[in-house]
Tab-separated table of C-alpha atoms and ligand atoms in Angstrom:
chain	number	residue	atom	x	y	z
N	143	UNK	CA	79.580	202.099	100.950
N	144	UNK	CA	82.977	201.036	102.128
N	145	UNK	CA	83.826	197.571	103.326
N	146	UNK	CA	84.231	198.997	106.765
N	147	UNK	CA	80.661	200.202	106.747
N	148	UNK	CA	79.398	196.930	105.468
N	149	UNK	CA	81.037	195.094	108.302
N	150	UNK	CA	79.956	197.411	111.008
N	151	UNK	CA	76.707	195.583	111.567
N	152	UNK	CA	78.548	192.341	111.794
N	153	UNK	CA	81.044	193.636	114.282
N	154	UNK	CA	78.396	195.269	116.376
N	155	UNK	CA	76.805	191.937	117.050
N	156	UNK	CA	79.906	190.137	118.147
N	157	UNK	CA	82.315	190.488	120.985
N	158	UNK	CA	85.695	189.922	119.555
N	159	UNK	CA	87.425	190.175	122.846
N	160	UNK	CA	85.506	187.123	123.855
N	161	UNK	CA	85.042	185.015	120.783
N	162	UNK	CA	87.629	183.647	118.483
N	163	UNK	CA	85.736	184.284	115.316
N	164	UNK	CA	87.580	186.266	112.733
N	165	UNK	CA	87.005	189.941	113.227
N	166	UNK	CA	87.368	190.942	109.624
N	167	UNK	CA	90.866	192.146	109.137
N	168	UNK	CA	91.755	192.247	105.512
N	169	UNK	CA	93.467	189.050	104.613
N	170	UNK	CA	95.254	188.099	101.496
N	171	UNK	CA	93.528	185.209	99.922
N	172	UNK	CA	95.646	182.149	99.911
N	173	UNK	CA	94.076	178.933	98.934
N	174	UNK	CA	96.829	176.558	99.680
N	175	UNK	CA	95.193	173.212	99.272
N	176	UNK	CA	92.140	174.142	97.360
N	177	UNK	CA	93.248	172.909	93.998
N	178	UNK	CA	90.382	173.945	91.837
N	179	UNK	CA	90.342	177.562	92.883
N	180	UNK	CA	91.042	179.795	89.990
N	181	UNK	CA	92.932	182.760	91.198
N	182	UNK	CA	90.652	185.447	89.947
N	183	UNK	CA	87.281	183.957	90.648
N	184	UNK	CA	85.443	185.084	93.755
N	185	UNK	CA	84.812	182.501	96.434
N	186	UNK	CA	81.716	181.070	97.992
N	187	UNK	CA	81.120	179.063	101.120
N	188	UNK	CA	78.162	177.222	102.562
N	189	UNK	CA	78.261	176.722	106.296
N	190	UNK	CA	75.892	174.630	108.340
N	191	UNK	CA	74.982	176.447	111.504
N	192	UNK	CA	73.390	174.590	114.356
N	193	UNK	CA	72.051	177.665	116.099
N	194	UNK	CA	68.677	178.053	117.759
N	195	UNK	CA	67.329	176.890	114.416
N	196	UNK	CA	69.413	174.673	112.161
N	197	UNK	CA	70.176	176.388	108.876
N	198	UNK	CA	72.670	176.705	106.070
N	199	UNK	CA	74.513	179.985	105.521
N	200	UNK	CA	75.144	180.652	101.860
N	201	UNK	CA	77.855	183.238	101.266
N	202	UNK	CA	79.261	184.751	98.101
N	203	UNK	CA	82.286	187.014	97.894
N	204	UNK	CA	81.184	190.357	96.496
N	205	UNK	CA	83.390	193.443	96.626
N	206	UNK	CA	85.516	192.228	99.480
N	207	UNK	CA	82.844	190.883	101.793
N	208	UNK	CA	80.737	187.765	102.028
N	209	UNK	CA	77.193	188.536	100.984
N	210	UNK	CA	75.116	186.156	103.048
N	211	UNK	CA	71.775	184.398	103.040
N	212	UNK	CA	70.344	182.027	105.564
N	213	UNK	CA	68.869	179.053	103.730
N	214	UNK	CA	66.792	177.023	106.165
N	215	UNK	CA	66.736	173.848	104.095
N	216	UNK	CA	70.053	174.302	102.374
N	217	UNK	CA	70.825	174.660	98.682
N	218	UNK	CA	69.412	171.874	96.567
N	219	UNK	CA	70.940	170.248	93.540
N	220	UNK	CA	67.444	169.538	92.258
N	221	UNK	CA	66.220	172.258	89.869
N	222	UNK	CA	62.675	171.651	91.035
N	223	UNK	CA	63.444	172.854	94.555
N	224	UNK	CA	63.034	176.524	95.257
N	225	UNK	CA	64.875	177.197	98.435
N	226	UNK	CA	64.033	180.144	100.622
N	227	UNK	CA	67.047	182.372	101.209
N	228	UNK	CA	66.849	185.136	103.777
N	229	UNK	CA	69.485	187.842	103.631
N	230	UNK	CA	71.686	188.210	106.668
N	231	UNK	CA	74.433	190.701	107.328
N	232	UNK	CA	77.623	190.769	105.319
N	233	UNK	CA	80.419	188.777	106.861
N	234	UNK	CA	84.154	189.404	106.589
N	235	UNK	CA	86.103	187.291	104.120
N	236	UNK	CA	87.938	185.546	106.913
N	237	UNK	CA	84.698	184.048	108.146
N	238	UNK	CA	84.601	181.626	105.261
N	239	UNK	CA	87.149	179.495	107.067
N	240	UNK	CA	85.372	179.501	110.359
N	241	UNK	CA	84.443	176.120	111.690
N	242	UNK	CA	83.932	175.756	115.382
N	243	UNK	CA	81.708	176.729	118.216
N	244	UNK	CA	80.088	180.073	118.857
N	245	UNK	CA	79.254	180.085	122.544
N	246	UNK	CA	75.730	180.153	123.814
N	247	UNK	CA	74.732	183.679	124.602
N	248	UNK	CA	76.730	185.126	121.731
N	249	UNK	CA	74.986	186.143	118.542
N	250	UNK	CA	74.507	182.971	116.512
N	251	UNK	CA	75.529	180.721	119.361
N	252	UNK	CA	76.000	177.131	118.189
N	253	UNK	CA	78.266	174.985	116.054
N	254	UNK	CA	79.398	175.839	112.529
N	255	UNK	CA	80.909	173.604	109.868
N	256	UNK	CA	82.034	174.483	106.374
N	257	UNK	CA	79.810	172.256	104.292
N	258	UNK	CA	81.026	173.394	100.910
N	259	UNK	CA	83.544	175.865	99.544
N	260	UNK	CA	84.997	176.902	96.240
N	261	UNK	CA	84.721	179.624	93.662
N	262	UNK	CA	81.932	180.947	91.510
N	263	UNK	CA	81.547	182.608	88.136
N	264	UNK	CA	79.051	185.421	87.766
N	265	UNK	CA	76.776	184.651	84.827
N	266	UNK	CA	74.300	187.513	84.742
N	267	UNK	CA	73.848	189.278	81.437
N	268	UNK	CA	71.682	192.140	80.339
N	269	UNK	CA	69.331	192.016	77.388
N	270	UNK	CA	72.143	192.754	75.025
N	271	UNK	CA	74.068	189.829	76.425
N	272	UNK	CA	76.608	191.998	78.106
N	273	UNK	CA	77.859	190.787	81.460
N	274	UNK	CA	76.379	192.596	84.448
N	275	UNK	CA	78.629	193.165	87.462
N	276	UNK	CA	77.583	190.764	90.146
N	277	UNK	CA	76.876	193.397	92.795
N	278	UNK	CA	74.616	195.142	90.333
N	279	UNK	CA	72.797	191.939	89.501
N	280	UNK	CA	72.120	191.409	93.191
N	281	UNK	CA	70.993	194.980	93.522
N	282	UNK	CA	68.540	194.324	90.727
N	283	UNK	CA	67.228	191.290	92.504
N	284	UNK	CA	68.343	188.541	90.160
N	285	UNK	CA	71.796	187.033	89.907
N	286	UNK	CA	72.923	183.894	88.183
N	287	UNK	CA	76.235	182.218	88.812
N	288	UNK	CA	78.066	178.984	88.363
N	289	UNK	CA	79.408	177.278	91.455
N	290	UNK	CA	82.673	175.406	91.435
N	291	UNK	CA	82.552	173.754	94.810
N	292	UNK	CA	83.376	170.366	96.147
N	293	UNK	CA	79.721	169.468	96.489
N	294	UNK	CA	77.813	172.120	94.611
N	295	UNK	CA	78.601	172.447	90.927
N	296	UNK	CA	76.705	174.104	88.159
N	297	UNK	CA	74.462	177.069	87.680
N	298	UNK	CA	72.333	178.600	90.388
N	299	UNK	CA	70.214	181.701	90.608
N	300	UNK	CA	69.286	183.959	93.472
N	301	UNK	CA	66.072	185.848	92.898
N	302	UNK	CA	64.486	188.405	95.174
N	303	UNK	CA	60.786	188.732	95.534
N	304	UNK	CA	58.578	191.089	97.509
N	305	UNK	CA	59.927	194.534	98.231
N	306	UNK	CA	63.501	195.481	97.688
N	307	UNK	CA	64.311	196.701	101.153
N	308	UNK	CA	62.972	196.556	104.575
N	309	UNK	CA	59.729	198.396	104.535
N	310	UNK	CA	58.468	200.107	107.606
N	311	UNK	CA	59.018	197.603	110.342
N	312	UNK	CA	62.340	195.990	110.953
N	313	UNK	CA	60.762	192.659	110.293
N	314	UNK	CA	59.774	193.056	106.672
N	315	UNK	CA	62.941	191.896	104.970
N	316	UNK	CA	63.175	190.949	101.345
N	317	UNK	CA	62.986	187.283	100.622
N	318	UNK	CA	65.023	185.471	98.003
N	319	UNK	CA	64.889	182.102	96.339
N	320	UNK	CA	67.954	180.027	95.636
N	321	UNK	CA	67.406	177.655	92.750
N	322	UNK	CA	69.563	175.280	90.791
N	323	UNK	CA	69.239	175.998	87.106
N	324	UNK	CA	68.256	172.994	85.074
N	325	UNK	CA	71.139	171.395	83.286
N	326	UNK	CA	70.732	172.087	79.612
N	327	UNK	CA	68.159	174.784	80.161
N	328	UNK	CA	66.162	173.607	77.174
N	329	UNK	CA	62.882	171.828	77.177
N	330	UNK	CA	63.069	168.269	78.063
N	331	UNK	CA	66.064	168.429	80.368
N	332	UNK	CA	65.032	166.812	83.605
N	333	UNK	CA	61.503	166.466	82.488
N	334	UNK	CA	61.337	163.819	79.881
N	335	UNK	CA	60.257	160.281	79.707
N	336	UNK	CA	61.367	158.229	82.553
N	337	UNK	CA	61.703	160.815	85.250
N	338	UNK	CA	63.819	157.962	86.373
N	339	UNK	CA	65.239	159.485	89.527
N	340	UNK	CA	64.377	158.830	93.087
N	341	UNK	CA	60.673	158.731	93.570
N	342	UNK	CA	60.303	155.308	92.194
N	343	UNK	CA	58.177	152.752	93.728
N	344	UNK	CA	56.631	154.573	96.595
N	345	UNK	CA	58.154	151.835	98.677
N	346	UNK	CA	60.488	153.955	100.638
N	347	UNK	CA	57.528	155.530	102.324
N	348	UNK	CA	57.606	157.195	105.676
N	349	UNK	CA	61.020	156.958	107.140
N	350	UNK	CA	63.329	159.400	105.549
N	351	UNK	CA	61.881	162.151	107.535
N	352	UNK	CA	60.214	165.405	106.782
N	353	UNK	CA	59.361	164.991	103.168
N	354	UNK	CA	61.838	164.692	100.434
N	355	UNK	CA	64.811	166.873	100.307
N	356	UNK	CA	66.639	164.850	97.742
N	357	UNK	CA	69.181	167.468	96.792
N	358	UNK	CA	70.397	168.205	100.280
N	359	UNK	CA	71.820	165.956	102.953
N	360	UNK	CA	70.679	165.800	106.521
N	361	UNK	CA	72.616	168.631	108.169
N	362	UNK	CA	73.337	166.530	111.215
N	363	UNK	CA	75.016	163.872	109.144
N	364	UNK	CA	76.664	166.155	106.627
N	365	UNK	CA	80.424	166.423	106.739
N	366	UNK	CA	82.687	169.421	106.523
N	367	UNK	CA	84.451	170.052	103.257
N	368	UNK	CA	87.417	171.257	105.271
N	369	UNK	CA	87.802	168.669	107.975
N	370	UNK	CA	85.450	165.831	107.110
N	371	UNK	CA	83.799	166.309	110.464
N	372	UNK	CA	80.129	166.416	111.343
N	373	UNK	CA	78.614	169.170	113.457
N	374	UNK	CA	78.809	166.953	116.465
N	375	UNK	CA	82.425	166.052	115.880
N	376	UNK	CA	83.343	169.698	115.570
N	377	UNK	CA	81.374	170.570	118.669
N	378	UNK	CA	83.186	167.897	120.628
N	379	UNK	CA	86.630	168.311	119.151
N	380	UNK	CA	89.170	169.496	121.686
N	381	UNK	CA	90.842	171.645	119.065
N	382	UNK	CA	87.714	173.362	117.788
N	383	UNK	CA	87.871	177.156	118.044
N	384	UNK	CA	85.859	178.005	121.098
N	385	UNK	CA	84.946	180.779	123.396
N	386	UNK	CA	87.740	181.658	125.735
N	387	UNK	CA	86.723	184.341	128.170
N	388	UNK	CA	90.170	185.779	128.732
N	389	UNK	CA	92.128	184.037	126.053
N	390	UNK	CA	94.072	186.876	124.585
N	391	UNK	CA	96.184	184.685	122.419
N	392	UNK	CA	94.835	183.661	119.122
N	393	UNK	CA	97.108	182.336	116.522
I	245	MN	MN1	73.936	181.397	110.567
Protein backbone atom coordinates (compact mmCIF):
# COMPACT_ATOMS: atom_id res chain seq x y z
CA UNK A 1 0.00 0.00 0.00
CA UNK A 2 1.42 3.34 -0.94
CA UNK A 3 1.79 6.23 1.44
CA UNK A 4 -0.89 8.00 -0.48
CA UNK A 5 -3.32 5.22 0.25
CA UNK A 6 -2.40 5.15 3.86
CA UNK A 7 -3.14 8.81 4.22
CA UNK A 8 -6.37 8.78 2.37
CA UNK A 9 -8.38 7.97 5.46
CA UNK A 10 -6.70 10.76 7.30
CA UNK A 11 -7.36 13.28 4.59
CA UNK A 12 -10.93 12.21 4.19
CA UNK A 13 -11.67 13.19 7.73
CA UNK A 14 -10.21 16.65 7.59
CA UNK A 15 -10.97 19.77 5.69
CA UNK A 16 -7.70 21.22 4.71
CA UNK A 17 -9.20 24.26 3.16
CA UNK A 18 -10.46 25.13 6.58
CA UNK A 19 -7.94 23.87 9.06
CA UNK A 20 -4.31 24.65 9.30
CA UNK A 21 -3.20 21.18 10.15
CA UNK A 22 -0.55 19.76 7.91
CA UNK A 23 -2.09 18.01 4.97
CA UNK A 24 0.65 15.49 4.46
CA UNK A 25 2.89 16.79 1.78
CA UNK A 26 6.16 15.00 1.78
CA UNK A 27 8.60 16.97 3.81
CA UNK A 28 12.27 16.55 4.20
CA UNK A 29 13.05 15.82 7.76
CA UNK A 30 15.04 18.54 9.34
CA UNK A 31 15.53 18.45 13.01
CA UNK A 32 17.18 21.72 13.58
CA UNK A 33 17.23 22.00 17.32
CA UNK A 34 16.61 18.47 18.31
CA UNK A 35 20.12 17.60 19.31
CA UNK A 36 19.78 13.98 20.15
CA UNK A 37 18.16 12.94 16.91
CA UNK A 38 20.28 10.50 15.07
CA UNK A 39 19.86 11.06 11.42
CA UNK A 40 18.82 7.61 10.43
CA UNK A 41 16.56 6.66 13.26
CA UNK A 42 12.83 6.96 12.75
CA UNK A 43 10.98 9.47 14.89
CA UNK A 44 8.22 9.20 17.41
CA UNK A 45 5.93 11.75 18.97
CA UNK A 46 3.43 11.68 21.80
CA UNK A 47 0.77 14.34 21.63
CA UNK A 48 -1.77 15.14 24.30
CA UNK A 49 -5.13 15.74 22.73
CA UNK A 50 -7.86 17.42 24.69
CA UNK A 51 -10.68 16.27 22.46
CA UNK A 52 -14.09 15.05 23.55
CA UNK A 53 -12.12 12.64 25.70
CA UNK A 54 -8.64 13.53 26.90
CA UNK A 55 -6.06 11.12 25.53
CA UNK A 56 -2.47 10.74 24.44
CA UNK A 57 -1.66 10.02 20.80
CA UNK A 58 1.36 7.78 20.45
CA UNK A 59 2.89 7.88 16.98
CA UNK A 60 5.82 6.04 15.45
CA UNK A 61 7.33 6.74 12.05
CA UNK A 62 6.97 3.62 9.93
CA UNK A 63 7.54 3.63 6.18
CA UNK A 64 6.94 7.32 5.75
CA UNK A 65 3.85 7.76 7.89
CA UNK A 66 3.07 8.05 11.57
CA UNK A 67 1.53 4.83 12.80
CA UNK A 68 -0.78 5.96 15.57
CA UNK A 69 -2.43 4.70 18.72
CA UNK A 70 -4.69 6.51 21.10
CA UNK A 71 -3.54 5.82 24.64
CA UNK A 72 -6.21 7.02 27.05
CA UNK A 73 -3.96 7.14 30.10
CA UNK A 74 -0.73 7.90 28.33
CA UNK A 75 2.47 5.87 28.18
CA UNK A 76 3.83 4.95 31.58
CA UNK A 77 7.42 4.73 32.66
CA UNK A 78 6.42 2.08 35.18
CA UNK A 79 6.88 -1.45 33.80
CA UNK A 80 3.97 -2.63 35.90
CA UNK A 81 1.50 -0.48 33.97
CA UNK A 82 -0.10 -1.99 30.92
CA UNK A 83 -1.54 0.85 28.98
CA UNK A 84 -4.37 0.35 26.54
CA UNK A 85 -3.47 1.55 23.06
CA UNK A 86 -6.16 1.78 20.41
CA UNK A 87 -5.04 2.06 16.81
CA UNK A 88 -6.08 5.18 14.97
CA UNK A 89 -5.46 6.14 11.38
CA UNK A 90 -2.00 6.81 10.04
CA UNK A 91 -1.02 10.44 10.15
CA UNK A 92 1.33 12.29 7.81
CA UNK A 93 4.87 12.92 9.02
CA UNK A 94 4.25 16.63 9.20
CA UNK A 95 1.67 16.10 11.91
CA UNK A 96 4.34 15.34 14.45
CA UNK A 97 5.00 19.05 14.76
CA UNK A 98 1.41 20.03 15.15
CA UNK A 99 0.58 21.87 18.31
CA UNK A 100 -2.46 24.06 18.34
CA UNK A 101 -6.18 24.02 18.19
CA UNK A 102 -8.40 21.88 16.03
CA UNK A 103 -11.72 23.69 15.89
CA UNK A 104 -14.85 22.28 17.38
CA UNK A 105 -16.84 20.53 14.74
CA UNK A 106 -13.76 19.27 12.93
CA UNK A 107 -12.63 15.70 13.38
CA UNK A 108 -10.68 15.59 16.64
CA UNK A 109 -11.72 19.07 17.65
CA UNK A 110 -9.74 20.29 20.66
CA UNK A 111 -6.26 21.33 21.70
CA UNK A 112 -3.08 19.40 20.92
CA UNK A 113 0.36 19.69 22.48
CA UNK A 114 3.51 17.77 21.68
CA UNK A 115 4.23 16.10 24.99
CA UNK A 116 7.29 14.19 23.91
CA UNK A 117 9.32 13.73 20.75
CA UNK A 118 12.48 12.06 19.63
CA UNK A 119 13.67 8.99 17.80
CA UNK A 120 13.31 5.29 18.36
CA UNK A 121 15.27 2.14 17.62
CA UNK A 122 13.40 -0.94 16.49
CA UNK A 123 14.41 -3.86 18.70
CA UNK A 124 12.33 -6.77 17.48
CA UNK A 125 14.17 -9.97 16.67
CA UNK A 126 13.05 -13.33 15.44
CA UNK A 127 13.88 -16.60 17.14
CA UNK A 128 17.23 -16.69 15.47
CA UNK A 129 17.99 -13.26 16.82
CA UNK A 130 17.78 -11.63 13.46
CA UNK A 131 16.27 -8.17 13.39
CA UNK A 132 12.69 -8.03 12.14
CA UNK A 133 11.65 -4.99 10.10
CA UNK A 134 9.51 -2.82 12.28
CA UNK A 135 6.48 -2.80 9.99
CA UNK A 136 6.58 -6.57 9.96
CA UNK A 137 6.81 -6.74 13.73
CA UNK A 138 3.71 -4.58 13.98
CA UNK A 139 1.98 -6.72 11.42
CA UNK A 140 2.75 -9.71 13.60
CA UNK A 141 1.27 -7.99 16.59
CA UNK A 142 4.34 -7.51 18.74
CA UNK A 143 6.98 -4.83 18.37
CA UNK A 144 9.68 -3.77 20.76
CA UNK A 145 11.59 -0.54 20.47
CA UNK A 146 13.77 1.81 22.41
CA UNK A 147 12.62 5.39 22.76
CA UNK A 148 15.05 8.27 22.76
CA UNK A 149 12.78 11.10 23.74
CA UNK A 150 13.02 14.03 26.04
CA UNK A 151 10.72 12.40 28.57
CA UNK A 152 10.39 8.80 27.51
CA UNK A 153 13.60 6.80 27.37
CA UNK A 154 14.18 3.10 27.29
CA UNK A 155 12.51 0.03 25.93
CA UNK A 156 8.82 -0.28 25.27
CA UNK A 157 6.67 -2.89 23.62
CA UNK A 158 3.42 -2.70 21.73
CA UNK A 159 1.47 -5.93 21.77
CA UNK A 160 -1.79 -6.65 20.03
CA UNK A 161 -4.40 -8.87 21.52
CA UNK A 162 -7.77 -10.08 20.30
CA UNK A 163 -8.26 -10.38 16.58
CA UNK A 164 -5.88 -8.95 14.08
CA UNK A 165 -8.29 -6.82 12.13
CA UNK A 166 -11.67 -5.42 12.41
CA UNK A 167 -14.03 -8.30 12.44
CA UNK A 168 -17.52 -7.93 11.15
CA UNK A 169 -18.70 -4.70 12.63
CA UNK A 170 -16.78 -1.51 12.28
CA UNK A 171 -16.50 -1.36 16.01
CA UNK A 172 -14.44 -4.44 16.69
CA UNK A 173 -10.95 -3.02 16.37
CA UNK A 174 -7.85 -4.74 17.60
CA UNK A 175 -6.60 -3.61 20.94
CA UNK A 176 -2.96 -3.17 21.87
CA UNK A 177 -1.03 -2.74 25.07
CA UNK A 178 1.84 -0.33 25.44
CA UNK A 179 4.22 -1.39 28.16
CA UNK A 180 7.56 -0.20 29.42
CA UNK A 181 10.00 -3.07 29.50
CA UNK A 182 11.61 -3.57 32.86
CA UNK A 183 15.08 -2.18 33.07
CA UNK A 184 17.47 -5.08 33.22
CA UNK A 185 14.88 -7.57 32.09
CA UNK A 186 16.20 -10.16 34.52
CA UNK A 187 14.58 -11.36 37.66
CA UNK A 188 14.82 -9.03 40.49
CA UNK A 189 14.86 -5.79 38.54
CA UNK A 190 12.13 -3.63 39.97
CA UNK A 191 10.90 -6.36 42.17
CA UNK A 192 13.36 -6.89 44.90
CA UNK A 193 13.62 -6.03 48.49
CA UNK A 194 12.59 -2.58 49.29
CA UNK A 195 10.17 -1.87 46.51
CA UNK A 196 11.25 1.48 47.75
CA UNK A 197 9.38 3.65 45.29
CA UNK A 198 6.30 5.68 45.75
CA UNK A 199 3.69 3.73 47.59
CA UNK A 200 5.27 4.22 50.91
CA UNK A 201 3.37 5.06 53.93
CA UNK A 202 -0.16 5.08 52.71
CA UNK A 203 -0.20 8.61 54.01
CA UNK A 204 -0.74 10.31 50.75
CA UNK A 205 -4.18 8.82 50.61
CA UNK A 206 -7.04 10.22 48.66
CA UNK A 207 -6.02 13.37 46.96
CA UNK A 208 -3.94 12.66 43.96
CA UNK A 209 -6.95 11.74 42.03
CA UNK A 210 -8.11 8.72 40.17
CA UNK A 211 -5.80 6.10 41.47
CA UNK A 212 -2.14 6.04 40.91
CA UNK A 213 -0.71 6.79 37.59
CA UNK A 214 2.80 7.23 38.80
CA UNK A 215 4.50 6.99 35.44
CA UNK A 216 2.43 9.61 33.69
CA UNK A 217 1.76 13.23 34.53
CA UNK A 218 -1.61 14.86 34.71
CA UNK A 219 -2.31 15.79 31.08
CA UNK A 220 -3.71 19.14 32.09
CA UNK A 221 -0.53 20.10 33.84
CA UNK A 222 1.89 18.46 31.44
CA UNK A 223 4.04 20.74 29.34
CA UNK A 224 4.92 20.61 25.68
CA UNK A 225 8.34 19.34 24.75
CA UNK A 226 8.35 21.90 21.96
CA UNK A 227 7.11 25.05 23.59
CA UNK A 228 6.96 24.36 27.31
CA UNK A 229 3.30 25.24 27.23
CA UNK A 230 0.36 23.48 28.82
CA UNK A 231 -2.78 22.60 26.89
CA UNK A 232 -4.45 25.66 28.26
CA UNK A 233 -1.60 27.94 27.33
CA UNK A 234 -1.61 26.62 23.80
CA UNK A 235 -5.36 26.96 23.57
CA UNK A 236 -5.15 30.56 24.68
CA UNK A 237 -2.02 31.57 22.84
CA UNK A 238 -2.65 34.20 20.21
CA UNK A 239 -0.12 32.58 17.92
CA UNK A 240 -1.44 29.03 18.18
CA UNK A 241 -2.38 27.53 14.81
CA UNK A 242 -6.12 27.83 14.63
CA UNK A 243 -9.04 27.43 12.36
CA UNK A 244 -9.31 30.24 9.89
CA UNK A 245 -12.37 29.91 7.74
CA UNK A 246 -11.01 31.73 4.72
CA UNK A 247 -7.40 32.05 5.64
CA UNK A 248 -5.72 31.01 2.46
CA UNK A 249 -2.30 31.96 3.61
CA UNK A 250 -0.39 29.51 5.64
CA UNK A 251 3.27 29.89 6.03
MN1 LIG B 1 -6.16 12.20 19.13
